[in-house]
Amino acid sequence: MISSSTLYPEPAADVARKSLVSRIGMEHQWRCPGDEAADTAQRGNILVSRWTRNDTQPIEVVNPGSAACHCFAMNLKCTSLTFSHAGRTLVRGRVTAGALQITAPEVACRAVFESPGDVLHLFVSQQVLSECFEDTFGRPHAGDIRIDDPGLVRDPALERLGQALAVSQSDDAALGKVFTDSVSLAIVSRVIVRHFTAKDRQTREASALPLWRLNRAIEFVDAHLAEPIGLADIANSTGLTRMHFASQFRRATGMRPHEYLLRRRIDHAQQLLRESKHNVLDVALSCGFRSQAHFTTVFKRLVGETPYCWRMKANVDR
């Protein structure tokens, strides 16, 4: 069980005049922001909290589900875990930073973290979902909104918003509150748009890649990060054609195969930069990049800073 200090949010008030979002607090237990904070979320706020662990030993965490709120879980760092939703295993293996998972109210979840983890949780009330829907589509939703699609979502816009929300903890209190409000509402609105526009085309979409095939693809990618592998190589590891594999992989993960490969190479590069003394060129070549320039370009696009700057900051934080 993770021990850390908890920050309790201010009482909620009228959403037109006061903050919709409580400040980010650290969770003592996975997906458990505390009774006072949870009550605040149920009264019409978005509650934002963060669960972290640095221990490398496996840990099992269980949550019965929020009584009234959807839980948006944004993965902030690459981790390995098994995740079960309503008794069904959805993930078994590595999950990259930026992956989002949504759990509807009163749905139990279980996770076994095999490596350190850092997850941002947004507990979103029905009131906030309804207001975001009406603001987005210009009409109220008929009845309560329930987003009952627990598969991992990969969306570059959501990933950037989640990263921005995570760093807002260190901002000036007054500015941070406004910033947290805006970013949290943007995340909810983006999810609303994705969910309700996706429903119109679900019958035309490919089925998701089965878990056993997804694990084969992930294992193949992890075993060949330093090699110039292509779509055909990954597809062959699952026994599918390139076309069928690409569409099913994207349905299962929210990412195109080449996007996932780049993300895993950058995840591995971050590990090498943090834990080894290899120079940047050696790290680039070890992760399958043709040159240091190519590596730096991709790293900065996905992480937001150069490998050298990121390594300096990572070493300071250790």
XYZ file of C-alpha atoms in Angstrom:
318
model
C 0.000 0.000 0.000
C 1.375 3.373 -0.952
C 1.952 5.879 1.800
C 1.833 9.553 0.895
C 0.193 12.763 1.999
C -3.317 13.520 0.749
C -4.517 16.956 -0.305
C -8.219 17.462 0.299
C -10.182 19.666 -2.100
C -12.161 22.738 -1.227
C -15.957 22.364 -0.977
C -17.731 22.592 -4.317
C -19.972 25.495 -5.257
C -21.944 26.689 -8.230
C -20.112 25.503 -11.356
C -20.617 28.811 -13.132
C -18.860 30.763 -10.380
C -16.372 28.398 -8.778
C -13.840 25.765 -9.643
C -15.151 22.497 -11.014
C -11.906 20.733 -10.217
C -10.336 19.924 -6.867
C -6.557 20.242 -6.670
C -4.537 17.120 -7.372
C -3.999 14.951 -4.289
C -1.908 11.822 -3.779
C -3.844 8.599 -3.202
C -3.077 6.369 -0.217
C -4.893 3.547 -1.996
C -5.386 2.885 -5.704
C -8.392 4.803 -7.074
C -9.361 5.874 -3.532
C -9.090 9.671 -3.176
C -10.689 9.675 0.299
C -14.272 9.978 1.562
C -14.305 13.771 1.769
C -12.845 14.138 -1.703
C -15.188 11.537 -3.189
C -18.167 13.358 -1.690
C -16.941 16.540 -3.356
C -16.852 14.783 -6.737
C -20.359 13.422 -6.288
C -21.657 16.953 -5.669
C -20.743 18.041 -9.188
C -16.983 18.471 -9.338
C -14.171 16.724 -11.157
C -11.827 15.219 -8.593
C -8.234 14.718 -9.761
C -5.875 12.471 -7.815
C -2.638 10.633 -8.500
C -1.434 7.143 -7.590
C 2.285 6.401 -7.739
C 4.577 3.591 -6.689
C 8.326 3.259 -7.107
C 8.683 -0.276 -5.737
C 9.760 -2.890 -8.276
C 8.039 -5.743 -6.407
C 4.636 -6.840 -7.782
C 1.592 -5.455 -5.980
C -2.110 -6.293 -6.331
C -4.639 -3.472 -5.991
C -8.423 -3.758 -6.021
C -11.187 -1.163 -6.163
C -14.968 -1.812 -5.979
C -15.745 1.191 -8.187
C -17.043 4.665 -7.484
C -20.705 4.854 -6.518
C -21.501 7.845 -8.721
C -18.488 8.855 -10.817
C -16.736 7.636 -13.921
C -13.017 7.103 -13.371
C -10.712 8.281 -16.173
C -7.290 6.673 -15.591
C -4.369 8.213 -17.506
C -1.095 6.273 -17.448
C 1.791 8.738 -16.990
C 4.720 6.327 -17.351
C 5.358 3.022 -19.054
C 4.507 0.110 -16.767
C 3.811 -3.628 -16.818
C 0.578 -4.873 -15.307
C -2.418 -7.141 -15.497
C -5.686 -5.185 -15.451
C -9.125 -6.720 -14.977
C -12.422 -4.872 -15.399
C -15.663 -6.395 -14.065
C -13.870 -9.748 -13.752
C -12.544 -9.731 -17.320
C -8.831 -9.369 -18.029
C -8.307 -6.522 -20.494
C -4.546 -5.980 -20.288
C -1.686 -8.334 -19.544
C 1.723 -6.869 -20.259
C 3.288 -3.510 -20.965
C 1.222 -0.321 -21.120
C 2.836 2.805 -22.507
C 2.554 6.320 -21.160
C -0.509 8.177 -22.400
C -2.920 5.232 -22.398
C -6.358 6.137 -21.007
C -8.846 3.705 -19.464
C -12.407 4.624 -18.460
C -14.412 2.802 -15.796
C -18.129 3.460 -15.364
C -19.662 3.826 -11.871
C -20.010 0.745 -9.654
C -17.689 -1.414 -11.761
C -14.993 -3.279 -9.838
C -11.399 -3.260 -11.098
C -8.271 -5.165 -10.178
C -4.666 -4.604 -11.205
C -1.367 -6.318 -10.538
C 1.507 -3.893 -11.137
C 4.724 -5.718 -12.029
C 6.798 -2.520 -12.186
C 6.672 1.084 -10.907
C 3.576 3.004 -11.926
C 2.253 6.550 -12.091
C -1.441 7.035 -12.867
C -3.598 10.155 -12.923
C -7.253 9.578 -11.982
C -10.127 11.905 -12.842
C -13.384 11.138 -11.017
C -16.089 12.722 -13.158
C -19.632 13.270 -11.902
C -22.771 12.801 -13.980
C -23.376 16.543 -13.776
C -20.042 17.340 -15.409
C -20.559 14.719 -18.138
C -23.992 16.155 -18.923
C -22.718 19.733 -19.043
C -19.792 18.799 -21.300
C -22.136 16.896 -23.619
C -24.518 19.851 -23.891
C -21.666 22.326 -24.422
C -20.191 20.097 -27.135
C -23.311 19.103 -29.082
C -25.597 22.040 -28.290
C -28.333 19.876 -26.791
C -28.871 17.939 -23.556
C -28.299 14.204 -23.486
C -31.394 12.043 -23.038
C -30.896 10.430 -19.629
C -27.709 9.695 -17.732
C -24.444 9.316 -19.617
C -22.644 6.017 -19.128
C -19.368 5.403 -20.929
C -19.158 1.635 -20.785
C -16.180 1.013 -23.069
C -13.256 -0.014 -20.825
C -10.659 -0.699 -23.527
C -7.460 1.347 -23.620
C -7.730 4.637 -25.504
C -4.745 6.176 -27.282
C -5.263 9.753 -28.398
C -2.332 12.186 -28.799
C -4.529 15.092 -27.711
C -5.620 13.310 -24.525
C -2.035 12.283 -23.822
C -0.787 15.871 -24.035
C -3.656 17.097 -21.857
C -2.882 14.435 -19.254
C 0.792 15.385 -19.166
C -0.125 19.051 -18.787
C -2.495 18.236 -15.935
C 0.161 16.191 -14.146
C 2.713 19.018 -14.121
C 0.126 21.522 -12.876
C 0.747 20.218 -9.333
C 3.885 22.329 -9.126
C 2.322 25.505 -10.539
C 1.455 28.619 -8.586
C -1.698 27.882 -6.550
C -3.959 30.509 -8.133
C -2.808 29.946 -11.700
C -2.698 26.177 -11.141
C -6.352 26.083 -10.120
C -7.534 27.799 -13.299
C -5.197 25.680 -15.402
C -6.347 22.440 -13.747
C -9.989 23.412 -14.311
C -9.462 24.086 -18.000
C -7.377 21.015 -18.751
C -9.629 18.625 -16.819
C -12.737 19.876 -18.600
C -10.912 19.614 -21.935
C -10.138 15.950 -21.183
C -13.778 15.197 -20.355
C -15.021 17.013 -23.459
C -12.542 15.168 -25.664
C -13.698 11.822 -24.258
C -17.334 12.800 -24.829
C -16.615 13.668 -28.472
C -14.683 10.432 -29.069
C -17.314 8.261 -27.416
C -20.434 9.665 -29.031
C -18.987 10.073 -32.519
C -17.431 6.601 -32.352
C -20.793 5.003 -31.557
C -22.035 6.009 -35.022
C -19.346 3.996 -36.760
C -18.906 1.013 -34.431
C -20.646 -1.377 -36.791
C -18.102 -0.561 -39.500
C -15.015 -0.934 -37.329
C -12.814 -3.997 -37.239
C -12.950 -6.237 -34.187
C -10.168 -5.772 -31.653
C -7.063 -7.945 -31.741
C -7.532 -10.889 -29.321
C -5.466 -10.605 -26.144
C -3.209 -13.557 -26.985
C -2.361 -12.089 -30.389
C -1.841 -8.641 -28.867
C 0.598 -10.125 -26.351
C 2.497 -11.857 -29.166
C 2.835 -8.560 -31.016
C 3.983 -6.719 -27.886
C 6.516 -9.432 -27.033
C 7.860 -9.378 -30.595
C 8.260 -5.599 -30.551
C 10.009 -5.652 -27.156
C 12.409 -8.363 -28.346
C 13.377 -6.458 -31.516
C 13.505 -2.804 -30.453
C 17.031 -2.371 -31.808
C 16.234 -3.927 -35.184
C 14.675 -2.348 -38.322
C 11.385 -4.253 -38.059
C 8.346 -3.351 -40.155
C 4.601 -3.883 -40.123
C 4.899 -7.207 -41.959
C 7.294 -8.548 -39.307
C 4.960 -7.680 -36.434
C 1.903 -8.987 -38.300
C 3.693 -12.276 -39.078
C 4.364 -12.783 -35.371
C 0.584 -12.882 -34.821
C -0.295 -14.970 -37.873
C -2.286 -12.195 -39.565
C -1.922 -10.247 -42.782
C -0.665 -6.678 -42.523
C -4.093 -5.195 -43.293
C -6.016 -7.269 -40.753
C -3.350 -6.892 -38.095
C -3.087 -3.105 -38.437
C -6.835 -2.497 -38.127
C -7.296 -4.932 -35.231
C -4.212 -3.649 -33.408
C -5.472 -0.085 -33.613
C -8.889 -1.153 -32.350
C -7.283 -2.930 -29.367
C -4.764 -0.247 -28.406
C -5.925 3.020 -29.941
C -2.583 3.293 -31.770
C -1.274 2.375 -35.188
C 1.478 -0.284 -35.011
C 4.228 2.160 -36.024
C 3.066 4.618 -33.345
C 3.274 1.882 -30.727
C 6.739 0.835 -31.938
C 8.036 4.408 -31.699
C 6.530 4.844 -28.242
C 8.140 1.614 -26.986
C 11.500 2.633 -28.421
C 11.250 5.965 -26.619
C 10.161 4.235 -23.385
C 13.221 1.978 -23.627
C 15.437 4.952 -24.447
C 14.212 6.764 -21.327
C 15.100 3.722 -19.249
C 18.616 3.599 -20.732
C 19.129 7.350 -20.322
C 18.077 7.141 -16.687
C 19.822 3.909 -15.668
C 22.962 3.709 -17.832
C 25.957 5.856 -18.734
C 25.669 5.263 -22.489
C 25.948 8.387 -24.604
C 22.944 9.586 -26.566
C 24.147 8.070 -29.852
C 24.583 4.619 -28.289
C 21.125 4.860 -26.745
C 19.661 5.849 -30.120
C 21.248 2.884 -31.909
C 20.231 0.489 -29.099
C 16.619 1.536 -29.593
C 16.486 1.080 -33.363
C 17.028 4.661 -34.548
C 19.188 5.233 -37.601
C 20.940 8.308 -36.239
C 21.164 10.559 -33.219
C 19.357 13.307 -35.143
C 16.405 11.048 -35.949
C 16.278 9.851 -32.336
C 16.371 13.407 -30.983
C 13.573 14.511 -33.319
C 11.252 11.661 -32.301
C 12.167 11.920 -28.611
C 11.415 15.644 -28.495
C 8.123 15.167 -30.352
C 6.886 12.506 -27.919
C 8.456 13.672 -24.649
C 8.627 17.424 -25.151
C 12.374 17.915 -24.663
C 15.682 16.619 -26.007
C 17.224 13.379 -24.673
C 20.083 15.337 -23.085
C 17.777 17.739 -21.219
C 15.481 14.923 -20.140
C 18.418 12.902 -18.798
C 19.730 15.882 -16.820
C 16.328 16.435 -15.179
C 15.837 12.715 -14.519
C 19.206 12.488 -12.770
C 18.416 15.526 -10.626
C 15.106 13.963 -9.524
C 16.680 10.648 -8.519
